[in-house]
Amino acid sequence: MEQVDILPLINIYHRRLAATNLDFKRFLHTQINWNVRLIGIKGPRGAGKTTLILQHIKETFSNPDDTLWVSLDNLWFQNNSLSELIEYLYTHGISTIFLDEVHKYKGWTQLLKNIYDSYPDLNIVYTGSSMLEIDNSKIDLSRRQSLYTLPEMSFREYIEFACNIHIPIITLEELLSNHVKLAMDITSRIKILKYFNDYLEHGCYPFFVEAHEDFLMRLAATATLAIESDMPAVENVTYATVEKTKRLLAIIAQNVPLVPNVNKLTNSLSSTRDVCIKMLYTLDKAHILSLLTRELKSYKHLVTPEKIYLSNTNLMSALASSTNEGNRRETFFNNQMQQVSQVQTAVKGDFLINGKYLFEVGGTYKTFEQIKDEPNSFLAIDNMEIGVGNKIPLWMFGLLY
């Protein structure tokens, strides 16, 4: 292999790097230990994984050609070997390589293990689909890597992105005990409810800026692409299963939040119960659906979900024919809490958080009637700037990451 052979990759890398903006960085950027030899970053399509690593390159390398970023879904790899590319780069002095869309390369887990073991002073950062089950892979990467997940943008990040106003991340305990003071500080600087409504419609994915009025159309296409492209690459499923998964999503999108009748869903798909449940959990891993169970959710032991939501409110706008305020409130609360805590359905109330805190989600006139006398019970209230006691503004649950 000669330099001329990799010029197409270098040209694409240079163009992408030149277009990368450093004004806003996702929260994960400062949490990654970039000194680890093998770093994996997985997450849903459109969350900003590629931008995150290009920003790191731009900040870290004074000479861009001291490293290389490549996307493994590039047609170049149809006729060229990643192993040969790594060997060429390593022997020509490059000690850090960034691999995007790694799940698109056949046998990628074995290849990463071989590279890690064969080049003891080579650093690799890779990104991949949120569907990746790396811990369950036959090829053990867990001892070799640090693995991170980049979810959709939080409401806190959206405020920083859209308004250039920085709000520190807070813990759930800080929110529950100090929400009044925190809300007073934030609402003195910004008309929070206006931006909250904007976020619910289009603020979960950074690409809303470039998409403009086409955002919801592009988001719907992104969800479809995750099923058509990422799912076969990760799950090794048939075309028929892909088509059934798309039909399943279409059914659920019109009925969320859904208390599922799995037998009915199975019959409508002409499938089996086990396959139907596996499709549900695959859509959950893809951050398209969010499944809630009474017990703690596990991808190793698939149980019938108690309730099904779309992953976030933007997907509701993009995929559902209609939405109502109650569904949207619950979807937002569930989405933000899923990133930082264990979320379960509750015997009383809407959500049980970390097995300890009980929440009801609602509008201005929501009361404690359904969860009265329950310990550690709270209301998450929409259209409220500043809360009182155990009534907390809904928007504040978007400050947790």
Short mmCIF file of C-alpha atoms in Angstrom, two decimals:
data_model
loop_
_atom_site.label_atom_id
_atom_site.label_comp_id
_atom_site.label_asym_id
_atom_site.label_seq_id
_atom_site.Cartn_x
_atom_site.Cartn_y
_atom_site.Cartn_z
CA MET A 1 0.00 0.00 0.00
CA GLU A 2 1.23 3.48 -0.93
CA GLN A 3 0.10 6.96 0.10
CA VAL A 4 -1.61 7.41 -3.24
CA ASP A 5 -3.86 4.48 -2.34
CA ILE A 6 -5.19 6.21 0.75
CA LEU A 7 -5.48 9.73 -0.67
CA PRO A 8 -9.29 9.39 -1.06
CA LEU A 9 -9.55 8.72 2.69
CA ILE A 10 -7.19 11.57 3.56
CA ASN A 11 -9.13 14.04 1.39
CA ILE A 12 -12.43 13.14 3.04
CA TYR A 13 -10.82 13.40 6.49
CA HIS A 14 -9.39 16.85 5.73
CA ARG A 15 -12.76 18.12 4.47
CA ARG A 16 -14.67 16.81 7.46
CA LEU A 17 -12.11 18.18 9.92
CA ALA A 18 -12.08 21.63 8.29
CA ALA A 19 -15.87 21.82 8.59
CA THR A 20 -15.90 20.81 12.28
CA ASN A 21 -16.98 23.56 14.68
CA LEU A 22 -15.66 23.75 18.24
CA ASP A 23 -18.26 26.15 19.65
CA PHE A 24 -20.41 23.44 21.25
CA LYS A 25 -19.31 20.06 22.59
CA ARG A 26 -21.47 17.22 23.87
CA PHE A 27 -21.23 16.49 27.60
CA LEU A 28 -19.34 13.25 26.97
CA HIS A 29 -16.37 15.07 25.47
CA THR A 30 -14.91 15.95 28.88
CA GLN A 31 -15.81 12.60 30.49
CA ILE A 32 -13.81 10.39 28.12
CA ASN A 33 -10.36 9.29 29.24
CA TRP A 34 -8.65 9.89 25.91
CA ASN A 35 -5.42 8.30 27.16
CA VAL A 36 -6.86 4.78 27.07
CA ARG A 37 -5.48 2.67 24.20
CA LEU A 38 -8.87 1.41 23.00
CA ILE A 39 -11.94 3.64 23.32
CA GLY A 40 -15.41 2.76 22.07
CA ILE A 41 -18.22 5.30 21.71
CA LYS A 42 -21.65 3.95 20.83
CA GLY A 43 -24.94 5.76 20.48
CA PRO A 44 -27.95 6.40 18.27
CA ARG A 45 -27.66 7.82 14.77
CA GLY A 46 -27.56 11.62 14.75
CA ALA A 47 -26.39 12.04 18.35
CA GLY A 48 -23.05 13.56 17.30
CA LYS A 49 -20.48 10.75 17.70
CA THR A 50 -18.55 11.69 14.57
CA THR A 51 -18.47 15.37 15.47
CA LEU A 52 -17.27 14.52 18.97
CA ILE A 53 -14.19 12.66 17.77
CA LEU A 54 -13.41 15.20 15.04
CA GLN A 55 -13.56 17.94 17.67
CA HIS A 56 -11.11 15.98 19.80
CA ILE A 57 -8.76 15.64 16.83
CA LYS A 58 -8.97 19.35 16.06
CA GLU A 59 -8.21 20.30 19.66
CA THR A 60 -5.50 17.71 20.29
CA PHE A 61 -3.38 17.41 17.15
CA SER A 62 -1.49 20.52 16.03
CA ASN A 63 -0.72 18.66 12.81
CA PRO A 64 -3.89 16.93 11.53
CA ASP A 65 -1.79 14.42 9.58
CA ASP A 66 -0.40 12.97 12.81
CA THR A 67 -3.59 10.92 12.90
CA LEU A 68 -6.35 9.74 10.57
CA TRP A 69 -10.13 9.50 10.85
CA VAL A 70 -11.94 7.09 8.53
CA SER A 71 -15.53 5.90 8.26
CA LEU A 72 -15.76 2.16 7.72
CA ASP A 73 -18.91 2.45 5.62
CA ASN A 74 -16.79 4.12 2.92
CA LEU A 75 -16.81 2.24 -0.39
CA TRP A 76 -12.98 2.33 -0.28
CA PHE A 77 -13.12 -0.65 2.08
CA GLN A 78 -14.92 -2.77 -0.50
CA ASN A 79 -11.60 -3.22 -2.28
CA ASN A 80 -9.11 -2.47 0.48
CA SER A 81 -8.29 -4.04 3.83
CA LEU A 82 -8.48 -2.20 7.14
CA SER A 83 -5.63 -4.40 8.42
CA GLU A 84 -3.38 -3.23 5.59
CA LEU A 85 -4.38 0.38 6.20
CA ILE A 86 -3.49 0.07 9.90
CA GLU A 87 -0.14 -1.50 9.05
CA TYR A 88 0.68 1.27 6.57
CA LEU A 89 -0.29 4.06 8.98
CA TYR A 90 1.56 2.50 11.91
CA THR A 91 4.78 1.97 9.96
CA HIS A 92 4.58 5.59 8.79
CA GLY A 93 4.50 7.01 12.31
CA ILE A 94 0.81 7.35 13.15
CA SER A 95 0.06 6.24 16.71
CA THR A 96 -3.65 7.14 17.01
CA ILE A 97 -6.39 6.11 14.58
CA PHE A 98 -10.09 7.00 14.65
CA LEU A 99 -12.55 4.49 13.16
CA ASP A 100 -16.15 5.59 12.55
CA GLU A 101 -19.15 3.29 11.94
CA VAL A 102 -17.08 0.27 13.01
CA HIS A 103 -20.09 -2.07 12.97
CA LYS A 104 -20.17 -1.76 9.17
CA TYR A 105 -16.92 -3.70 8.87
CA LYS A 106 -17.33 -7.48 8.89
CA GLY A 107 -15.52 -9.17 11.76
CA TRP A 108 -14.74 -5.85 13.44
CA THR A 109 -14.54 -7.24 17.00
CA GLN A 110 -11.91 -9.83 16.12
CA LEU A 111 -10.02 -7.25 14.06
CA LEU A 112 -9.93 -4.71 16.92
CA LYS A 113 -8.67 -7.40 19.30
CA ASN A 114 -5.93 -8.36 16.83
CA ILE A 115 -4.90 -4.74 16.30
CA TYR A 116 -4.84 -4.08 20.03
CA ASP A 117 -2.66 -7.12 20.67
CA SER A 118 -0.38 -6.66 17.65
CA TYR A 119 0.39 -2.93 18.03
CA PRO A 120 1.06 -2.33 21.74
CA ASP A 121 1.66 1.42 21.34
CA LEU A 122 -1.22 2.14 18.95
CA ASN A 123 -4.29 4.02 20.21
CA ILE A 124 -7.69 3.37 18.62
CA VAL A 125 -10.91 5.31 19.07
CA TYR A 126 -13.99 3.88 17.39
CA THR A 127 -17.69 4.67 17.15
CA GLY A 128 -20.57 2.33 16.49
CA SER A 129 -24.28 1.77 16.66
CA SER A 130 -26.03 1.87 20.03
CA MET A 131 -27.24 -1.66 19.20
CA LEU A 132 -23.75 -3.09 19.74
CA GLU A 133 -23.66 -5.73 22.47
CA ILE A 134 -19.94 -5.65 22.99
CA ASP A 135 -20.04 -7.18 26.47
CA ASN A 136 -21.87 -10.22 25.09
CA SER A 137 -19.58 -10.68 22.09
CA LYS A 138 -17.67 -13.91 21.65
CA ILE A 139 -14.59 -11.73 21.23
CA ASP A 140 -13.77 -10.26 24.64
CA LEU A 141 -13.02 -6.56 24.24
CA SER A 142 -14.19 -5.58 27.72
CA ARG A 143 -10.76 -6.13 29.30
CA ARG A 144 -9.09 -4.02 26.64
CA GLN A 145 -11.32 -1.01 26.16
CA SER A 146 -13.21 1.82 27.80
CA LEU A 147 -16.73 1.96 26.39
CA TYR A 148 -18.93 5.08 26.45
CA THR A 149 -22.47 5.80 25.31
CA LEU A 150 -23.51 9.10 23.73
CA PRO A 151 -27.30 9.50 24.00
CA GLU A 152 -29.49 12.17 22.44
CA MET A 153 -28.92 15.74 23.63
CA SER A 154 -30.36 16.66 27.00
CA PHE A 155 -32.45 19.78 27.47
CA ARG A 156 -29.49 21.28 29.35
CA GLU A 157 -27.25 20.74 26.33
CA TYR A 158 -29.88 22.17 24.00
CA ILE A 159 -29.93 25.42 25.99
CA GLU A 160 -26.15 25.68 25.70
CA PHE A 161 -26.28 24.82 21.98
CA ALA A 162 -29.14 27.16 21.07
CA CYS A 163 -28.58 30.02 23.54
CA ASN A 164 -24.90 29.79 24.50
CA ILE A 165 -25.95 29.63 28.16
CA HIS A 166 -24.03 27.11 30.24
CA ILE A 167 -25.88 25.30 33.00
CA PRO A 168 -23.87 22.79 35.06
CA ILE A 169 -24.98 19.17 35.22
CA ILE A 170 -26.79 18.37 38.46
CA THR A 171 -27.50 15.06 40.18
CA LEU A 172 -31.01 13.80 40.81
CA GLU A 173 -30.50 14.25 44.55
CA GLU A 174 -29.45 17.88 44.04
CA LEU A 175 -32.54 18.45 41.92
CA LEU A 176 -34.93 16.95 44.47
CA SER A 177 -33.48 18.89 47.39
CA ASN A 178 -32.59 22.22 45.78
CA HIS A 179 -34.84 22.66 42.72
CA VAL A 180 -36.36 25.98 43.81
CA LYS A 181 -33.05 27.82 44.10
CA LEU A 182 -31.75 26.25 40.89
CA ALA A 183 -34.89 27.22 38.97
CA MET A 184 -34.79 30.79 40.25
CA ASP A 185 -31.23 31.19 38.99
CA ILE A 186 -31.92 29.70 35.54
CA THR A 187 -35.25 31.45 34.90
CA SER A 188 -33.64 34.80 35.71
CA ARG A 189 -31.43 34.32 32.65
CA ILE A 190 -33.73 32.72 30.08
CA LYS A 191 -37.39 32.29 29.14
CA ILE A 192 -37.13 28.63 29.92
CA LEU A 193 -40.58 27.41 28.88
CA LYS A 194 -40.21 28.79 25.33
CA TYR A 195 -36.98 26.86 24.81
CA PHE A 196 -38.40 23.79 26.50
CA ASN A 197 -41.21 23.63 23.93
CA ASP A 198 -38.66 24.10 21.14
CA TYR A 199 -36.56 21.26 22.54
CA LEU A 200 -39.51 18.88 22.69
CA GLU A 201 -40.13 19.48 19.00
CA HIS A 202 -36.61 19.48 17.55
CA GLY A 203 -33.84 19.71 20.15
CA CYS A 204 -32.74 16.13 20.80
CA TYR A 205 -30.32 15.89 17.87
CA PRO A 206 -27.62 18.43 16.92
CA PHE A 207 -28.38 18.11 13.19
CA PHE A 208 -31.59 20.13 13.60
CA VAL A 209 -29.51 23.24 12.88
CA GLU A 210 -28.54 22.17 9.37
CA ALA A 211 -31.83 20.39 8.63
CA HIS A 212 -34.08 23.39 9.38
CA GLU A 213 -37.66 22.68 8.26
CA ASP A 214 -36.62 19.23 6.98
CA PHE A 215 -35.60 18.07 10.45
CA LEU A 216 -38.56 15.80 11.20
CA MET A 217 -38.41 14.26 7.72
CA ARG A 218 -34.70 13.57 8.12
CA LEU A 219 -35.21 12.19 11.62
CA ALA A 220 -37.82 9.73 10.35
CA ALA A 221 -35.36 8.69 7.63
CA THR A 222 -32.64 8.25 10.26
CA ALA A 223 -34.85 5.88 12.27
CA THR A 224 -35.59 3.87 9.13
CA LEU A 225 -31.88 3.74 8.24
CA ALA A 226 -31.03 2.43 11.70
CA ILE A 227 -33.38 -0.50 11.08
CA GLU A 228 -32.44 -1.11 7.43
CA SER A 229 -28.68 -0.63 7.73
CA ASP A 230 -27.46 -0.88 11.33
CA MET A 231 -29.73 -3.68 12.47
CA PRO A 232 -28.55 -6.21 9.81
CA ALA A 233 -24.92 -5.25 10.47
CA VAL A 234 -25.21 -5.79 14.21
CA GLU A 235 -27.89 -8.45 14.64
CA ASN A 236 -27.28 -10.47 11.44
CA VAL A 237 -31.02 -10.61 10.69
CA THR A 238 -32.87 -11.40 7.48
CA TYR A 239 -34.57 -8.94 5.15
CA ALA A 240 -37.94 -10.31 6.30
CA THR A 241 -37.12 -9.48 9.93
CA VAL A 242 -36.04 -5.97 8.95
CA GLU A 243 -39.37 -5.41 7.19
CA LYS A 244 -41.30 -6.79 10.16
CA THR A 245 -39.36 -4.50 12.50
CA LYS A 246 -40.33 -1.49 10.39
CA ARG A 247 -43.98 -2.58 10.52
CA LEU A 248 -43.74 -3.08 14.28
CA LEU A 249 -42.38 0.45 14.71
CA ALA A 250 -45.17 1.88 12.55
CA ILE A 251 -47.80 0.14 14.70
CA ILE A 252 -46.27 1.30 17.99
CA ALA A 253 -45.62 4.87 16.81
CA GLN A 254 -49.35 5.43 16.35
CA ASN A 255 -50.19 4.12 19.82
CA VAL A 256 -47.50 5.33 22.23
CA PRO A 257 -47.25 5.15 25.12
CA LEU A 258 -48.43 1.59 24.64
CA VAL A 259 -49.28 -1.11 27.14
CA PRO A 260 -48.35 -3.93 24.78
CA ASN A 261 -50.40 -6.98 23.94
CA VAL A 262 -47.54 -9.06 22.58
CA ASN A 263 -49.83 -11.77 21.25
CA LYS A 264 -51.74 -9.19 19.21
CA LEU A 265 -48.52 -7.63 17.93
CA THR A 266 -47.19 -11.08 17.06
CA ASN A 267 -50.30 -11.94 15.06
CA SER A 268 -50.24 -8.65 13.16
CA LEU A 269 -46.64 -9.36 12.13
CA SER A 270 -47.20 -13.04 11.32
CA SER A 271 -44.27 -13.76 13.60
CA THR A 272 -43.49 -15.59 16.84
CA ARG A 273 -43.64 -14.17 20.34
CA ASP A 274 -39.89 -14.56 20.91
CA VAL A 275 -39.03 -12.82 17.64
CA CYS A 276 -41.47 -9.99 18.40
CA ILE A 277 -39.97 -9.38 21.84
CA LYS A 278 -36.45 -9.49 20.40
CA MET A 279 -37.45 -6.87 17.79
CA LEU A 280 -38.82 -4.66 20.58
CA TYR A 281 -35.57 -4.85 22.51
CA THR A 282 -33.53 -4.19 19.36
CA LEU A 283 -35.51 -0.99 18.76
CA ASP A 284 -34.88 -0.12 22.41
CA LYS A 285 -31.12 -0.58 21.99
CA ALA A 286 -31.31 1.60 18.87
CA HIS A 287 -32.82 4.41 20.98
CA ILE A 288 -35.94 4.38 18.81
CA LEU A 289 -38.21 2.82 21.42
CA SER A 290 -37.92 2.85 25.20
CA LEU A 291 -39.23 -0.23 27.01
CA LEU A 292 -40.30 -0.07 30.64
CA THR A 293 -40.54 -3.17 32.80
CA ARG A 294 -41.62 -3.82 36.40
CA GLU A 295 -38.28 -5.43 37.18
CA LEU A 296 -34.92 -3.98 36.13
CA LYS A 297 -34.51 -4.17 32.36
CA SER A 298 -31.95 -6.63 31.04
CA TYR A 299 -30.88 -7.39 27.47
CA LYS A 300 -29.78 -10.86 28.57
CA HIS A 301 -33.20 -11.86 29.91
CA LEU A 302 -35.90 -10.44 27.66
CA VAL A 303 -39.23 -10.06 29.45
CA THR A 304 -42.46 -8.63 28.11
CA PRO A 305 -42.38 -4.85 28.65
CA GLU A 306 -45.07 -3.25 30.78
CA LYS A 307 -45.08 -0.07 28.71
CA ILE A 308 -43.54 1.15 25.46
CA TYR A 309 -42.58 4.74 24.62
CA LEU A 310 -40.83 6.24 21.64
CA SER A 311 -37.32 7.11 22.77
CA ASN A 312 -37.81 10.88 22.73
CA THR A 313 -40.31 13.59 21.88
CA ASN A 314 -38.66 14.48 18.57
CA LEU A 315 -39.33 10.94 17.36
CA MET A 316 -42.94 11.37 18.45
CA SER A 317 -43.23 14.39 16.16
CA ALA A 318 -41.44 12.60 13.31
CA LEU A 319 -43.14 9.19 13.44
CA ALA A 320 -46.54 9.56 15.10
CA SER A 321 -49.54 10.94 13.25
CA SER A 322 -50.64 12.83 16.37
CA THR A 323 -49.35 13.46 19.88
CA ASN A 324 -50.95 14.72 23.05
CA GLU A 325 -49.45 16.70 25.90
CA GLY A 326 -49.67 13.90 28.45
CA ASN A 327 -47.80 11.44 26.24
CA ARG A 328 -45.18 14.02 25.37
CA ARG A 329 -44.55 14.87 29.03
CA GLU A 330 -44.08 11.24 30.01
CA THR A 331 -41.83 10.59 27.00
CA PHE A 332 -39.58 13.53 27.91
CA PHE A 333 -39.33 12.50 31.56
CA ASN A 334 -38.59 8.88 30.67
CA ASN A 335 -35.99 9.84 28.06
CA GLN A 336 -33.99 12.14 30.31
CA MET A 337 -34.13 9.82 33.31
CA GLN A 338 -33.14 6.72 31.30
CA GLN A 339 -29.68 8.22 30.70
CA VAL A 340 -28.79 8.65 34.37
CA SER A 341 -30.91 6.23 36.42
CA GLN A 342 -32.84 2.98 36.54
CA VAL A 343 -36.42 3.55 35.40
CA GLN A 344 -39.23 1.09 36.08
CA THR A 345 -42.99 1.07 35.99
CA ALA A 346 -44.66 1.47 39.38
CA VAL A 347 -47.67 -0.04 41.11
CA LYS A 348 -48.68 3.49 42.05
CA GLY A 349 -47.57 6.51 40.04
CA ASP A 350 -45.99 6.73 36.60
CA PHE A 351 -42.31 5.95 37.19
CA LEU A 352 -40.13 4.35 39.86
CA ILE A 353 -36.59 5.74 39.77
CA ASN A 354 -33.61 3.85 41.19
CA GLY A 355 -36.03 1.65 43.12
CA LYS A 356 -36.60 4.55 45.52
CA TYR A 357 -38.25 7.66 44.10
CA LEU A 358 -41.85 7.65 42.87
CA PHE A 359 -42.95 10.17 40.22
CA GLU A 360 -46.21 11.31 38.70
CA VAL A 361 -45.91 13.43 35.55
CA GLY A 362 -48.61 15.91 34.57
CA GLY A 363 -49.84 19.42 33.90
CA THR A 364 -50.46 22.43 36.12
CA TYR A 365 -53.42 20.91 37.98
CA LYS A 366 -51.79 17.56 38.72
CA THR A 367 -52.16 16.56 42.39
CA PHE A 368 -50.66 13.96 44.71
CA GLU A 369 -53.94 12.03 44.82
CA GLN A 370 -52.55 8.94 43.08
CA ILE A 371 -49.40 8.74 45.20
CA LYS A 372 -50.51 10.29 48.47
CA ASP A 373 -48.90 8.82 51.58
CA GLU A 374 -46.19 7.19 49.44
CA PRO A 375 -42.62 7.86 50.68
CA ASN A 376 -40.22 9.75 48.41
CA SER A 377 -43.02 10.76 46.04
CA PHE A 378 -42.79 13.74 43.67
CA LEU A 379 -44.70 15.48 40.91
CA ALA A 380 -43.00 16.53 37.67
CA ILE A 381 -45.16 19.42 36.46
CA ASP A 382 -45.26 20.90 32.96
CA ASN A 383 -45.74 24.64 32.23
CA MET A 384 -44.18 25.58 35.57
CA GLU A 385 -41.09 27.76 35.80
CA ILE A 386 -40.36 27.37 39.53
CA GLY A 387 -41.62 24.56 41.73
CA VAL A 388 -42.51 24.26 45.38
CA GLY A 389 -41.94 21.45 47.85
CA ASN A 390 -42.19 18.10 46.07
CA LYS A 391 -43.69 19.68 42.95
CA ILE A 392 -40.81 20.09 40.51
CA PRO A 393 -40.95 21.73 37.05
CA LEU A 394 -40.80 19.07 34.33
CA TRP A 395 -38.12 20.93 32.37
CA MET A 396 -35.66 20.58 35.23
CA PHE A 397 -35.36 16.84 34.66
CA GLY A 398 -33.47 17.80 31.51
CA LEU A 399 -30.51 19.10 33.55
CA LEU A 400 -29.16 15.73 34.67
CA TYR A 401 -26.59 15.12 31.90
#
